[in-house]
Amino acid sequence: MSEKFWDPKIETMPLSELKNLQLKRLRNIVRYVYDNNKFYHEKLKEVKVSPSNIKSLKDIGKLPFLTKQDLREFYPFGLVCTEIDEIVEVHASSGTTGKPVVGPYTQNDVELWGEVMARALWANGLRKNDVMQNSYGYGLFTGAHGFEKGAQKIGAMVITISSGNTKRQINVMKDFESTALACTPSYSMYMAEVAEEMGFDPVKDFKLKIGCFGAEAWSEEMRNNVEKRWEITAHEHYGLTEIIGPGVVLECRKKKLHVNADHFLTEIIDPNTGETLEAGEEGELVYTTLTKEAFPALRFRTRDLAVYYEEPCECGRTLPIQSRIKGRSDDMMKVKGVIVFPSQIEAALMKVKGVSDNYQIVKTKKGDITSLSVEVEPTEKRYKEGHLDNLEKQAEDEIYSILNLHVPVKAIDPKTIPRSTGKAKRVIER
Ligand SMILES: [Zn+2]
C-alpha cells in the first residue's frame, strides 16, 4: 500500500511483466478447469485443445467461449471446479430471461474479491477515516457485498443500510457524517431530491465527497450532473456476477477504468463473428478469470460493448484500460435502420438546460417496426417558466444531432416518473 496505489507492485508493473504473469496464470487455470470440471473437460476436448497447447496469450483464441446459455444449462453448480464443501459464499443475479446466474466463492475467492474492491475504492480516494454509506441492495446480488468487503479491507467504516427508505438514508447520511456513497447513480439523484424536500441542501448540509456508482448504464453528462448536485467526485464501478461481481476494474483519478488484469484477462471480439479484434477497436468484452477457484470463467462473453487499450495513464498505473460501456448489445435498439443505445439519448437530454435527470424512453412495437419517443420531466424551475414546447424542440434537436433520427420528446409534469432505489428503468414498452 502507498498513498497513491493499494497494490503498487501490480498496479505499476511493466506491461511485458504483467503479460508474463497473465500467461503463467492462464496456463494454470486451463489445466485446472480441464482436470476438475467435466463440462470444461469435454468442451476443450471437443475443440481438440489440451492445456499443453496454451503456449502464448494468443492461444486463448483456441478455447471455446462461455455463454450465458452455458451458465443456464449448468445451473446452479455444474461449472464448479472445487468440492461443494469448499464454497463459503454464494451470490446470484436476477436472470431477467430465465434462470439466475450463480456466483459461488471459496475462501480464497472471497479474499480476492475484497482485494480487487479495495484497489478500486482506494483509487477512488476512500481511506481508513472515511464513512461509506452502502446503499446498494443487500441480498443475493453481488453489489453491496463487494463494496462492503473492499471498504472494510481499507479500514473505512461501512454503514450497511441497503437500498430504500430514502428519508432514513438522508437522516443517517447527516447523523453518521457519511463521506462516501455507494449506490446506483440514479438512486443518488433521487436521494438528492428527497434531501431537498426535507429542507436540506445536498451541497452544504452533508460531508459527502466520493460517489461509488455502478450497476447501471449512465452517461458522462449524467456523471457531471451527479457531481454538481452533491459536489462530489463520482466514480464508475463495473463488474459481473459471472466474473466476480464489482471489482473487475478500478477507476482512477483521471477517470480511466483500469482492468485488474492480474486476475481478469480481457479480449475484445466482433460480436457478430466472434473474431478477436485489436486493442483500440470497439467490440464485445470477453473475460477470463485467471485465479478464481470455485467458478473460473474461460472466455465469458459479456454482451457489453467497449474499447480496450494498452497504454500508460497519467495516474501512473500500467494496468490496461477499458472504455466505459457503450451499452449491452442486448439494450441496442434498431429504429428505422439506425442503431440506438439508451445512453446516447440520455447524453442528448442532459445537454438541454431545464431538463431534470428523470426521463423515460418509450418503445412502441407495431409488427416488426419499433418506434421511439421520450418523456422528460423539466426541473421545477423550468416547469414554472412555461413554453415547454421550446424545451421539447431543443431536446429533439440534440437527439437528432447525435443519432440523425427524429425522436419526439414530450415534457411531462415533474415527479410523475416512478423513482427507483436500485436500477432505474429507463426504457419502457407500450
Ligand atoms: Zn489511470
GROMACS .gro file of C-alpha atoms and ligand atoms in nm:
model
  431
    1MET     CA    1   0.000   0.000   0.000
    2SER     CA    2   0.122   0.352  -0.079
    3GLU     CA    3  -0.062   0.681  -0.078
    4LYS     CA    4  -0.139   0.651  -0.450
    5PHE     CA    5  -0.185   0.277  -0.500
    6TRP     CA    6  -0.334  -0.002  -0.294
    7ASP     CA    7  -0.101  -0.256  -0.459
    8PRO     CA    8   0.186  -0.057  -0.618
    9LYS     CA    9   0.369  -0.367  -0.741
   10ILE     CA   10   0.079  -0.489  -0.955
   11GLU     CA   11  -0.072  -0.151  -1.041
   12THR     CA   12   0.254  -0.017  -1.186
   13MET     CA   13   0.403  -0.341  -1.320
   14PRO     CA   14   0.558  -0.303  -1.668
   15LEU     CA   15   0.316  -0.437  -1.929
   16SER     CA   16   0.553  -0.709  -2.052
   17GLU     CA   17   0.593  -0.841  -1.699
   18LEU     CA   18   0.218  -0.828  -1.645
   19LYS     CA   19   0.167  -1.030  -1.964
   20ASN     CA   20   0.411  -1.293  -1.845
   21LEU     CA   21   0.214  -1.320  -1.523
   22GLN     CA   22  -0.110  -1.347  -1.720
   23LEU     CA   23   0.030  -1.625  -1.938
   24LYS     CA   24   0.155  -1.822  -1.640
   25ARG     CA   25  -0.184  -1.791  -1.473
   26LEU     CA   26  -0.375  -1.867  -1.794
   27ARG     CA   27  -0.185  -2.193  -1.838
   28ASN     CA   28  -0.258  -2.284  -1.477
   29ILE     CA   29  -0.628  -2.209  -1.499
   30VAL     CA   30  -0.678  -2.402  -1.824
   31ARG     CA   31  -0.505  -2.702  -1.668
   32TYR     CA   32  -0.713  -2.657  -1.352
   33VAL     CA   33  -1.056  -2.650  -1.521
   34TYR     CA   34  -0.956  -2.935  -1.753
   35ASP     CA   35  -0.866  -3.152  -1.456
   36ASN     CA   36  -1.150  -3.051  -1.226
   37ASN     CA   37  -1.472  -3.000  -1.421
   38LYS     CA   38  -1.645  -3.241  -1.656
   39PHE     CA   39  -1.812  -2.974  -1.867
   40TYR     CA   40  -1.490  -2.780  -1.926
   41HIS     CA   41  -1.302  -3.102  -1.990
   42GLU     CA   42  -1.546  -3.207  -2.261
   43LYS     CA   43  -1.565  -2.860  -2.409
   44LEU     CA   44  -1.187  -2.847  -2.452
   45LYS     CA   45  -1.176  -3.199  -2.590
   46GLU     CA   46  -1.440  -3.107  -2.848
   47VAL     CA   47  -1.213  -2.839  -2.994
   48LYS     CA   48  -0.910  -3.069  -2.956
   49VAL     CA   49  -0.725  -2.841  -2.717
   50SER     CA   50  -0.530  -2.975  -2.423
   51PRO     CA   51  -0.378  -2.749  -2.154
   52SER     CA   52  -0.030  -2.804  -2.301
   53ASN     CA   53  -0.142  -2.628  -2.622
   54ILE     CA   54  -0.151  -2.292  -2.443
   55LYS     CA   55   0.194  -2.152  -2.515
   56SER     CA   56   0.122  -1.780  -2.562
   57LEU     CA   57  -0.157  -1.540  -2.465
   58LYS     CA   58  -0.279  -1.550  -2.826
   59ASP     CA   59  -0.351  -1.922  -2.785
   60ILE     CA   60  -0.652  -1.824  -2.576
   61GLY     CA   61  -0.826  -1.788  -2.913
   62LYS     CA   62  -0.822  -2.169  -2.941
   63LEU     CA   63  -1.052  -2.201  -2.640
   64PRO     CA   64  -1.429  -2.206  -2.681
   65PHE     CA   65  -1.642  -1.920  -2.547
   66LEU     CA   66  -1.854  -1.947  -2.235
   67THR     CA   67  -2.202  -1.800  -2.278
   68LYS     CA   68  -2.500  -1.715  -2.061
   69GLN     CA   69  -2.667  -2.014  -2.226
   70ASP     CA   70  -2.397  -2.246  -2.083
   71LEU     CA   71  -2.447  -2.098  -1.735
   72ARG     CA   72  -2.818  -2.160  -1.754
   73GLU     CA   73  -2.765  -2.516  -1.868
   74PHE     CA   74  -2.534  -2.592  -1.576
   75TYR     CA   75  -2.740  -2.407  -1.314
   76PRO     CA   76  -2.671  -2.391  -1.026
   77PHE     CA   77  -2.334  -2.562  -0.956
   78GLY     CA   78  -2.244  -2.753  -1.274
   79LEU     CA   79  -1.940  -2.536  -1.350
   80VAL     CA   80  -1.792  -2.551  -1.002
   81CYS     CA   81  -1.432  -2.678  -1.005
   82THR     CA   82  -1.391  -2.749  -0.632
   83GLU     CA   83  -1.577  -2.972  -0.390
   84ILE     CA   84  -1.908  -2.806  -0.298
   85ASP     CA   85  -1.783  -2.807   0.065
   86GLU     CA   86  -1.516  -2.554  -0.029
   87ILE     CA   87  -1.779  -2.292  -0.117
   88VAL     CA   88  -1.829  -2.037   0.162
   89GLU     CA   89  -2.046  -1.775  -0.010
   90VAL     CA   90  -2.294  -1.769  -0.298
   91HIS     CA   91  -2.445  -1.482  -0.493
   92ALA     CA   92  -2.682  -1.468  -0.786
   93SER     CA   93  -2.805  -1.216  -1.038
   94SER     CA   94  -3.169  -1.173  -1.125
   95GLY     CA   95  -3.161  -1.357  -1.456
   96THR     CA   96  -3.401  -1.131  -1.645
   97THR     CA   97  -3.454  -1.401  -1.906
   98GLY     CA   98  -3.460  -1.738  -1.740
   99LYS     CA   99  -3.260  -1.888  -1.457
  100PRO     CA  100  -3.040  -1.668  -1.236
  101VAL     CA  101  -2.663  -1.664  -1.280
  102VAL     CA  102  -2.495  -1.815  -0.975
  103GLY     CA  103  -2.163  -1.694  -0.835
  104PRO     CA  104  -2.004  -1.935  -0.585
  105TYR     CA  105  -1.688  -1.834  -0.390
  106THR     CA  106  -1.427  -2.026  -0.193
  107GLN     CA  107  -1.248  -1.861   0.099
  108ASN     CA  108  -0.968  -1.757  -0.137
  109ASP     CA  109  -1.221  -1.618  -0.388
  110VAL     CA  110  -1.374  -1.404  -0.113
  111GLU     CA  111  -1.025  -1.276  -0.022
  112LEU     CA  112  -0.954  -1.197  -0.385
  113TRP     CA  113  -1.281  -1.009  -0.418
  114GLY     CA  114  -1.204  -0.794  -0.114
  115GLU     CA  115  -0.858  -0.724  -0.256
  116VAL     CA  116  -0.973  -0.605  -0.603
  117MET     CA  117  -1.253  -0.397  -0.447
  118ALA     CA  118  -1.003  -0.239  -0.205
  119ARG     CA  119  -0.789  -0.143  -0.505
  120ALA     CA  120  -1.091   0.013  -0.674
  121LEU     CA  121  -1.214   0.207  -0.369
  122TRP     CA  122  -0.860   0.318  -0.280
  123ALA     CA  123  -0.824   0.451  -0.636
  124ASN     CA  124  -1.146   0.650  -0.577
  125GLY     CA  125  -0.986   0.809  -0.271
  126LEU     CA  126  -1.151   0.602   0.004
  127ARG     CA  127  -0.933   0.582   0.316
  128LYS     CA  128  -0.948   0.447   0.672
  129ASN     CA  129  -1.105   0.766   0.810
  130ASP     CA  130  -1.394   0.755   0.561
  131VAL     CA  131  -1.753   0.658   0.630
  132MET     CA  132  -1.913   0.470   0.341
  133GLN     CA  133  -2.291   0.461   0.321
  134ASN     CA  134  -2.358   0.135   0.138
  135SER     CA  135  -2.695   0.191  -0.029
  136TYR     CA  136  -2.678  -0.094  -0.278
  137GLY     CA  137  -2.941  -0.355  -0.202
  138TYR     CA  138  -2.815  -0.626   0.032
  139GLY     CA  139  -2.931  -0.970  -0.073
  140LEU     CA  140  -2.831  -1.224  -0.333
  141PHE     CA  141  -2.684  -0.959  -0.562
  142THR     CA  142  -2.308  -0.914  -0.553
  143GLY     CA  143  -2.306  -0.531  -0.539
  144ALA     CA  144  -2.346  -0.439  -0.171
  145HIS     CA  145  -2.125  -0.727  -0.053
  146GLY     CA  146  -1.834  -0.643  -0.282
  147PHE     CA  147  -1.833  -0.278  -0.171
  148GLU     CA  148  -1.850  -0.382   0.194
  149LYS     CA  149  -1.556  -0.623   0.165
  150GLY     CA  150  -1.335  -0.370  -0.014
  151ALA     CA  151  -1.414  -0.078   0.219
  152GLN     CA  152  -1.354  -0.291   0.530
  153LYS     CA  153  -1.023  -0.414   0.391
  154ILE     CA  154  -0.920  -0.048   0.369
  155GLY     CA  155  -1.047   0.001   0.723
  156ALA     CA  156  -1.323   0.251   0.642
  157MET     CA  157  -1.648   0.249   0.837
  158VAL     CA  158  -1.929   0.081   0.641
  159ILE     CA  159  -2.292   0.177   0.704
  160THR     CA  160  -2.483  -0.133   0.593
  161ILE     CA  161  -2.807   0.050   0.523
  162SER     CA  162  -2.902  -0.126   0.195
  163SER     CA  163  -3.135   0.049  -0.052
  164GLY     CA  164  -3.475   0.203   0.009
  165ASN     CA  165  -3.635   0.400   0.293
  166THR     CA  166  -3.491   0.717   0.145
  167LYS     CA  167  -3.576   0.961   0.424
  168ARG     CA  168  -3.388   0.740   0.665
  169GLN     CA  169  -3.094   0.736   0.422
  170ILE     CA  170  -3.080   1.114   0.441
  171ASN     CA  171  -3.101   1.122   0.821
  172VAL     CA  172  -2.828   0.860   0.851
  173MET     CA  173  -2.611   1.042   0.598
  174LYS     CA  174  -2.642   1.355   0.811
  175ASP     CA  175  -2.605   1.197   1.157
  176PHE     CA  176  -2.327   0.945   1.077
  177GLU     CA  177  -2.145   1.203   0.861
  178SER     CA  178  -2.110   0.977   0.557
  179THR     CA  179  -1.819   1.080   0.332
  180ALA     CA  180  -1.877   0.823   0.057
  181LEU     CA  181  -2.199   0.700  -0.100
  182ALA     CA  182  -2.221   0.364  -0.279
  183CYS     CA  183  -2.536   0.302  -0.486
  184THR     CA  184  -2.672   0.334  -0.840
  185PRO     CA  185  -2.623   0.682  -0.988
  186SER     CA  186  -2.997   0.726  -1.036
  187TYR     CA  187  -3.063   0.645  -0.670
  188SER     CA  188  -2.814   0.913  -0.564
  189MET     CA  189  -3.014   1.166  -0.766
  190TYR     CA  190  -3.337   1.055  -0.605
  191MET     CA  191  -3.171   1.091  -0.264
  192ALA     CA  192  -3.075   1.449  -0.351
  193GLU     CA  193  -3.437   1.519  -0.443
  194VAL     CA  194  -3.562   1.377  -0.112
  195ALA     CA  195  -3.292   1.567   0.084
  196GLU     CA  196  -3.419   1.890  -0.071
  197GLU     CA  197  -3.780   1.804   0.012
  198MET     CA  198  -3.667   1.752   0.372
  199GLY     CA  199  -3.522   2.103   0.372
  200PHE     CA  200  -3.154   2.012   0.329
  201ASP     CA  201  -2.904   2.148   0.081
  202PRO     CA  202  -2.722   1.845  -0.069
  203VAL     CA  203  -2.404   2.050  -0.113
  204LYS     CA  204  -2.389   2.234   0.220
  205ASP     CA  205  -2.553   2.008   0.474
  206PHE     CA  206  -2.359   1.683   0.425
  207LYS     CA  207  -1.996   1.562   0.437
  208LEU     CA  208  -2.011   1.354   0.118
  209LYS     CA  209  -1.710   1.377  -0.111
  210ILE     CA  210  -1.696   1.049  -0.305
  211GLY     CA  211  -1.964   0.863  -0.501
  212CYS     CA  212  -1.903   0.494  -0.583
  213PHE     CA  213  -2.158   0.426  -0.850
  214GLY     CA  214  -2.239   0.128  -1.070
  215ALA     CA  215  -2.490  -0.139  -1.171
  216GLU     CA  216  -2.648   0.096  -1.423
  217ALA     CA  217  -2.564   0.248  -1.762
  218TRP     CA  218  -2.511   0.622  -1.720
  219SER     CA  219  -2.365   0.884  -1.949
  220GLU     CA  220  -2.077   1.123  -1.878
  221GLU     CA  221  -2.335   1.403  -1.886
  222MET     CA  222  -2.528   1.231  -1.606
  223ARG     CA  223  -2.199   1.195  -1.415
  224ASN     CA  224  -2.149   1.574  -1.441
  225ASN     CA  225  -2.498   1.633  -1.306
  226VAL     CA  226  -2.447   1.397  -1.011
  227GLU     CA  227  -2.116   1.564  -0.928
  228LYS     CA  228  -2.271   1.911  -0.933
  229ARG     CA  229  -2.580   1.810  -0.740
  230TRP     CA  230  -2.383   1.676  -0.441
  231GLU     CA  231  -2.050   1.848  -0.509
  232ILE     CA  232  -1.866   1.515  -0.502
  233THR     CA  233  -1.637   1.317  -0.731
  234ALA     CA  234  -1.844   1.044  -0.892
  235HIS     CA  235  -1.668   0.722  -0.986
  236GLU     CA  236  -1.779   0.437  -1.206
  237HIS     CA  237  -1.763   0.072  -1.099
  238TYR     CA  238  -1.809  -0.225  -1.325
  239GLY     CA  239  -1.836  -0.595  -1.278
  240LEU     CA  240  -2.043  -0.905  -1.342
  241THR     CA  241  -2.166  -1.193  -1.129
  242GLU     CA  242  -2.013  -1.432  -1.383
  243ILE     CA  243  -1.666  -1.287  -1.326
  244ILE     CA  244  -1.662  -1.186  -0.956
  245GLY     CA  245  -1.916  -0.904  -0.908
  246PRO     CA  246  -1.790  -0.545  -0.885
  247GLY     CA  247  -1.410  -0.517  -0.881
  248VAL     CA  248  -1.325  -0.624  -1.235
  249VAL     CA  249  -1.192  -0.272  -1.297
  250LEU     CA  250  -1.083   0.027  -1.090
  251GLU     CA  251  -1.143   0.387  -1.188
  252CYS     CA  252  -0.850   0.620  -1.122
  253ARG     CA  253  -0.847   0.996  -1.051
  254LYS     CA  254  -0.819   1.054  -1.426
  255LYS     CA  255  -1.147   0.863  -1.461
  256LYS     CA  256  -0.995   0.583  -1.662
  257LEU     CA  257  -1.117   0.228  -1.599
  258HIS     CA  258  -0.813   0.007  -1.538
  259VAL     CA  259  -0.869  -0.367  -1.560
  260ASN     CA  260  -0.741  -0.570  -1.265
  261ALA     CA  261  -0.551  -0.761  -1.530
  262ASP     CA  262  -0.351  -0.984  -1.298
  263HIS     CA  263  -0.681  -1.158  -1.220
  264PHE     CA  264  -0.901  -1.087  -1.522
  265LEU     CA  265  -0.783  -1.124  -1.881
  266THR     CA  266  -0.972  -0.910  -2.133
  267GLU     CA  267  -1.034  -0.976  -2.501
  268ILE     CA  268  -1.237  -0.771  -2.746
  269ILE     CA  269  -1.426  -0.959  -3.014
  270ASP     CA  270  -1.655  -0.882  -3.303
  271PRO     CA  271  -1.999  -0.959  -3.152
  272ASN     CA  272  -2.125  -1.098  -3.483
  273THR     CA  273  -1.837  -1.320  -3.594
  274GLY     CA  274  -1.661  -1.390  -3.263
  275GLU     CA  275  -1.333  -1.286  -3.427
  276THR     CA  276  -1.068  -1.131  -3.198
  277LEU     CA  277  -1.016  -0.757  -3.251
  278GLU     CA  278  -0.706  -0.545  -3.194
  279ALA     CA  279  -0.660  -0.320  -2.891
  280GLY     CA  280  -0.821   0.017  -2.971
  281GLU     CA  281  -1.114  -0.128  -3.165
  282GLU     CA  282  -1.469  -0.132  -3.033
  283GLY     CA  283  -1.629  -0.469  -2.970
  284GLU     CA  284  -1.772  -0.709  -2.715
  285LEU     CA  285  -1.582  -0.758  -2.390
  286VAL     CA  286  -1.477  -1.115  -2.314
  287TYR     CA  287  -1.318  -1.204  -1.981
  288THR     CA  288  -1.123  -1.496  -1.847
  289THR     CA  289  -1.073  -1.521  -1.472
  290LEU     CA  290  -0.710  -1.618  -1.407
  291THR     CA  291  -0.716  -1.702  -1.037
  292LYS     CA  292  -1.067  -1.790  -0.922
  293GLU     CA  293  -1.119  -2.133  -0.767
  294ALA     CA  294  -1.488  -2.218  -0.725
  295PHE     CA  295  -1.607  -2.096  -1.063
  296PRO     CA  296  -1.339  -1.988  -1.308
  297ALA     CA  297  -1.481  -1.839  -1.628
  298LEU     CA  298  -1.296  -1.911  -1.952
  299ARG     CA  299  -1.371  -1.656  -2.225
  300PHE     CA  300  -1.705  -1.539  -2.092
  301ARG     CA  301  -1.899  -1.332  -2.346
  302THR     CA  302  -2.040  -1.030  -2.161
  303ARG     CA  303  -2.258  -0.878  -2.440
  304ASP     CA  304  -2.112  -0.542  -2.325
  305LEU     CA  305  -1.960  -0.318  -2.591
  306ALA     CA  306  -1.644  -0.119  -2.515
  307VAL     CA  307  -1.293  -0.036  -2.635
  308TYR     CA  308  -0.982  -0.187  -2.473
  309TYR     CA  309  -0.647  -0.004  -2.463
  310GLU     CA  310  -0.297  -0.092  -2.354
  311GLU     CA  311  -0.141   0.245  -2.290
  312PRO     CA  312   0.008   0.431  -1.995
  313CYS     CA  313  -0.217   0.655  -1.787
  314GLU     CA  314  -0.137   0.989  -1.624
  315CYS     CA  315  -0.229   0.834  -1.288
  316GLY     CA  316   0.086   0.621  -1.306
  317ARG     CA  317  -0.087   0.285  -1.344
  318THR     CA  318   0.020   0.044  -1.616
  319LEU     CA  319  -0.291  -0.175  -1.589
  320PRO     CA  320  -0.473  -0.184  -1.926
  321ILE     CA  321  -0.776   0.041  -1.974
  322GLN     CA  322  -1.127  -0.023  -2.099
  323SER     CA  323  -1.365   0.249  -2.209
  324ARG     CA  324  -1.696   0.295  -2.034
  325ILE     CA  325  -1.959   0.051  -2.159
  326LYS     CA  326  -2.134   0.186  -2.465
  327GLY     CA  327  -2.430  -0.037  -2.393
  328ARG     CA  328  -2.516  -0.400  -2.359
  329SER     CA  329  -2.566  -0.544  -2.701
  330ASP     CA  330  -2.900  -0.663  -2.553
  331ASP     CA  331  -3.006  -0.298  -2.495
  332MET     CA  332  -2.933  -0.199  -2.852
  333MET     CA  333  -3.241  -0.088  -3.045
  334LYS     CA  334  -3.279  -0.062  -3.418
  335VAL     CA  335  -3.508   0.221  -3.521
  336LYS     CA  336  -3.563   0.299  -3.890
  337GLY     CA  337  -3.231   0.130  -3.962
  338VAL     CA  338  -3.044   0.337  -3.702
  339ILE     CA  339  -2.866   0.168  -3.411
  340VAL     CA  340  -2.969   0.339  -3.085
  341PHE     CA  341  -2.836   0.293  -2.732
  342PRO     CA  342  -3.036   0.439  -2.441
  343SER     CA  343  -2.718   0.609  -2.312
  344GLN     CA  344  -2.696   0.814  -2.634
  345ILE     CA  345  -3.043   0.954  -2.575
  346GLU     CA  346  -2.952   1.030  -2.213
  347ALA     CA  347  -2.638   1.214  -2.325
  348ALA     CA  348  -2.850   1.430  -2.561
  349LEU     CA  349  -3.116   1.509  -2.299
  350MET     CA  350  -2.860   1.608  -2.037
  351LYS     CA  351  -2.732   1.880  -2.270
  352VAL     CA  352  -3.063   2.065  -2.254
  353LYS     CA  353  -3.090   2.326  -1.981
  354GLY     CA  354  -3.403   2.278  -1.774
  355VAL     CA  355  -3.430   1.901  -1.827
  356SER     CA  356  -3.411   1.709  -1.498
  357ASP     CA  357  -3.239   1.372  -1.464
  358ASN     CA  358  -3.572   1.194  -1.482
  359TYR     CA  359  -3.668   1.067  -1.823
  360GLN     CA  360  -3.812   0.761  -1.988
  361ILE     CA  361  -3.764   0.618  -2.335
  362VAL     CA  362  -4.090   0.476  -2.464
  363LYS     CA  363  -4.057   0.193  -2.711
  364THR     CA  364  -4.359   0.107  -2.925
  365LYS     CA  365  -4.367  -0.200  -3.144
  366LYS     CA  366  -4.604  -0.243  -3.434
  367GLY     CA  367  -4.531  -0.572  -3.604
  368ASP     CA  368  -4.160  -0.561  -3.684
  369ILE     CA  369  -4.138  -0.184  -3.665
  370THR     CA  370  -4.000  -0.024  -3.350
  371SER     CA  371  -4.057   0.344  -3.286
  372LEU     CA  372  -3.929   0.558  -3.001
  373SER     CA  373  -4.046   0.860  -2.811
  374VAL     CA  374  -3.910   1.023  -2.499
  375GLU     CA  375  -4.082   1.165  -2.191
  376VAL     CA  376  -3.885   1.406  -1.976
  377GLU     CA  377  -3.956   1.587  -1.654
  378PRO     CA  378  -3.844   1.950  -1.665
  379THR     CA  379  -3.688   2.086  -1.344
  380GLU     CA  380  -3.944   2.256  -1.115
  381LYS     CA  381  -3.797   2.593  -1.207
  382ARG     CA  382  -3.814   2.534  -1.580
  383TYR     CA  383  -4.165   2.390  -1.546
  384LYS     CA  384  -4.292   2.710  -1.386
  385GLU     CA  385  -4.148   2.919  -1.669
  386GLY     CA  386  -4.384   2.751  -1.918
  387HIS     CA  387  -4.337   2.738  -2.300
  388LEU     CA  388  -4.238   2.375  -2.264
  389ASP     CA  389  -4.264   2.327  -2.639
  390ASN     CA  390  -3.930   2.511  -2.666
  391LEU     CA  391  -3.773   2.261  -2.429
  392GLU     CA  392  -3.917   1.969  -2.626
  393LYS     CA  393  -3.785   2.113  -2.951
  394GLN     CA  394  -3.435   2.165  -2.804
  395ALA     CA  395  -3.427   1.806  -2.678
  396GLU     CA  396  -3.539   1.673  -3.017
  397ASP     CA  397  -3.264   1.873  -3.188
  398GLU     CA  398  -2.997   1.739  -2.951
  399ILE     CA  399  -3.110   1.381  -3.012
  400TYR     CA  400  -3.113   1.444  -3.386
  401SER     CA  401  -2.758   1.579  -3.378
  402ILE     CA  402  -2.633   1.259  -3.213
  403LEU     CA  403  -2.844   0.996  -3.387
  404ASN     CA  404  -2.959   1.161  -3.708
  405LEU     CA  405  -3.301   1.037  -3.614
  406HIS     CA  406  -3.616   1.225  -3.526
  407VAL     CA  407  -3.744   1.112  -3.185
  408PRO     CA  408  -4.044   1.304  -3.047
  409VAL     CA  409  -3.995   1.441  -2.696
  410LYS     CA  410  -4.276   1.524  -2.457
  411ALA     CA  411  -4.234   1.730  -2.139
  412ILE     CA  412  -4.442   1.585  -1.856
  413ASP     CA  413  -4.521   1.710  -1.505
  414PRO     CA  414  -4.234   1.696  -1.253
  415LYS     CA  415  -4.234   1.391  -1.024
  416THR     CA  416  -4.454   1.172  -1.244
  417ILE     CA  417  -4.194   0.915  -1.349
  418PRO     CA  418  -4.160   0.644  -1.082
  419ARG     CA  419  -3.831   0.675  -0.885
  420SER     CA  420  -3.609   0.375  -0.827
  421THR     CA  421  -3.393   0.287  -0.528
  422GLY     CA  422  -3.188   0.047  -0.744
  423LYS     CA  423  -3.155   0.028  -1.119
  424ALA     CA  424  -3.366   0.293  -1.290
  425LYS     CA  425  -3.597   0.166  -1.562
  426ARG     CA  426  -3.508   0.400  -1.848
  427VAL     CA  427  -3.674   0.211  -2.134
  428ILE     CA  428  -4.035   0.106  -2.116
  429GLU     CA  429  -4.250  -0.067  -2.372
  430ARG     CA  430  -4.602   0.042  -2.451
  431ZN      ZN  431  -0.531   0.590  -1.456
   0.00000   0.00000   0.00000
